[in-house]
């Protein structure tokens, strides 16, 4: 197994619901070390740039509007197979499809909400995207590796 770094976002819905500590606890209990962190609010333009790969998708406008609607917490997580293990802890993209025990099911599922964009968290999906997404939010001197 390889030590990896991945980019994680606690989205505006989860910040507004006071779930920062609960989500950090799940990372730390799963040996995902928080090696960089900050709170910020994206502009609409920054949200569009971050999610540019989804430009043209039906949910792009709602997603970028939502992601710029309030403060977020961004962090770099480090650990063995951090990218895939982080995604497993988050669960399926849409909270209604996520398995019980995952962050998105436990903390973002609302039976009256059919939407998928307000799903509490984001995580990089590949080593290439993890590096791009980490670089989007952090300078090298803001990251403090602790493993390996
Ligand atoms: P995220 O992991 O941040 O990556 C892309 C985001 O688009 C996703 O989480 C959701 O917030 C949002 N999204 C909204 N609808 C969909 C959908 N049908 N499929 C995938 N992503 C969606």
Short mmCIF file of N, CA and C and ligand atoms in Angstrom, two decimals, residues 11 51 54 59 63 93 104 116-117 119 122, ligand 1:
data_model
loop_
_atom_site.label_atom_id
_atom_site.label_comp_id
_atom_site.label_asym_id
_atom_site.label_seq_id
_atom_site.Cartn_x
_atom_site.Cartn_y
_atom_site.Cartn_z
N UNK A 11 -18.32 20.77 2.65
CA UNK A 11 -19.10 21.70 1.83
C UNK A 11 -19.98 22.62 2.68
N UNK A 51 -14.58 23.05 -10.49
CA UNK A 51 -15.42 21.98 -11.04
C UNK A 51 -15.51 22.07 -12.57
N UNK A 54 -16.83 19.41 -14.88
CA UNK A 54 -18.27 19.13 -14.97
C UNK A 54 -19.03 20.20 -15.76
N UNK A 59 -26.09 19.47 -13.68
CA UNK A 59 -26.03 19.94 -12.29
C UNK A 59 -24.97 21.02 -12.07
N UNK A 63 -24.51 23.22 -8.72
CA UNK A 63 -23.32 22.84 -7.94
C UNK A 63 -22.44 24.05 -7.64
N UNK A 93 -21.86 9.39 -4.33
CA UNK A 93 -22.02 10.83 -4.55
C UNK A 93 -23.36 11.35 -4.03
N UNK A 104 -21.83 10.70 3.74
CA UNK A 104 -22.93 11.28 2.96
C UNK A 104 -24.29 10.73 3.38
N UNK A 116 -28.35 16.01 -5.47
CA UNK A 116 -27.10 15.34 -5.09
C UNK A 116 -25.98 16.32 -4.75
N UNK A 117 -26.15 17.61 -5.07
CA UNK A 117 -24.99 18.51 -4.94
C UNK A 117 -24.68 18.84 -3.48
N UNK A 119 -24.01 17.39 -0.72
CA UNK A 119 -23.66 16.06 -0.22
C UNK A 119 -22.52 16.08 0.81
N UNK A 122 -16.44 16.52 -0.41
CA UNK A 122 -15.83 16.20 -1.70
C UNK A 122 -14.48 15.54 -1.44
P1 LIG B 1 -18.27 15.98 -5.70
O1 LIG B 1 -17.63 14.77 -5.13
O2 LIG B 1 -17.90 17.30 -5.13
O3 LIG B 1 -18.04 16.01 -7.29
C1 LIG B 1 -18.94 16.59 -8.21
C2 LIG B 1 -20.16 17.09 -7.55
O4 LIG B 1 -21.27 17.36 -8.40
C3 LIG B 1 -20.71 16.02 -6.62
O5 LIG B 1 -19.85 15.81 -5.52
C4 LIG B 1 -22.06 16.61 -6.29
O6 LIG B 1 -21.94 17.64 -5.31
C5 LIG B 1 -22.45 17.27 -7.59
N1 LIG B 1 -23.51 16.53 -8.28
C6 LIG B 1 -24.79 16.92 -8.34
N2 LIG B 1 -25.52 16.05 -9.03
C7 LIG B 1 -24.70 15.08 -9.44
C8 LIG B 1 -24.89 13.90 -10.18
N3 LIG B 1 -26.09 13.55 -10.68
N4 LIG B 1 -23.83 13.11 -10.40
C9 LIG B 1 -22.59 13.48 -9.93
N5 LIG B 1 -22.36 14.60 -9.20
C10 LIG B 1 -23.41 15.39 -8.95
#
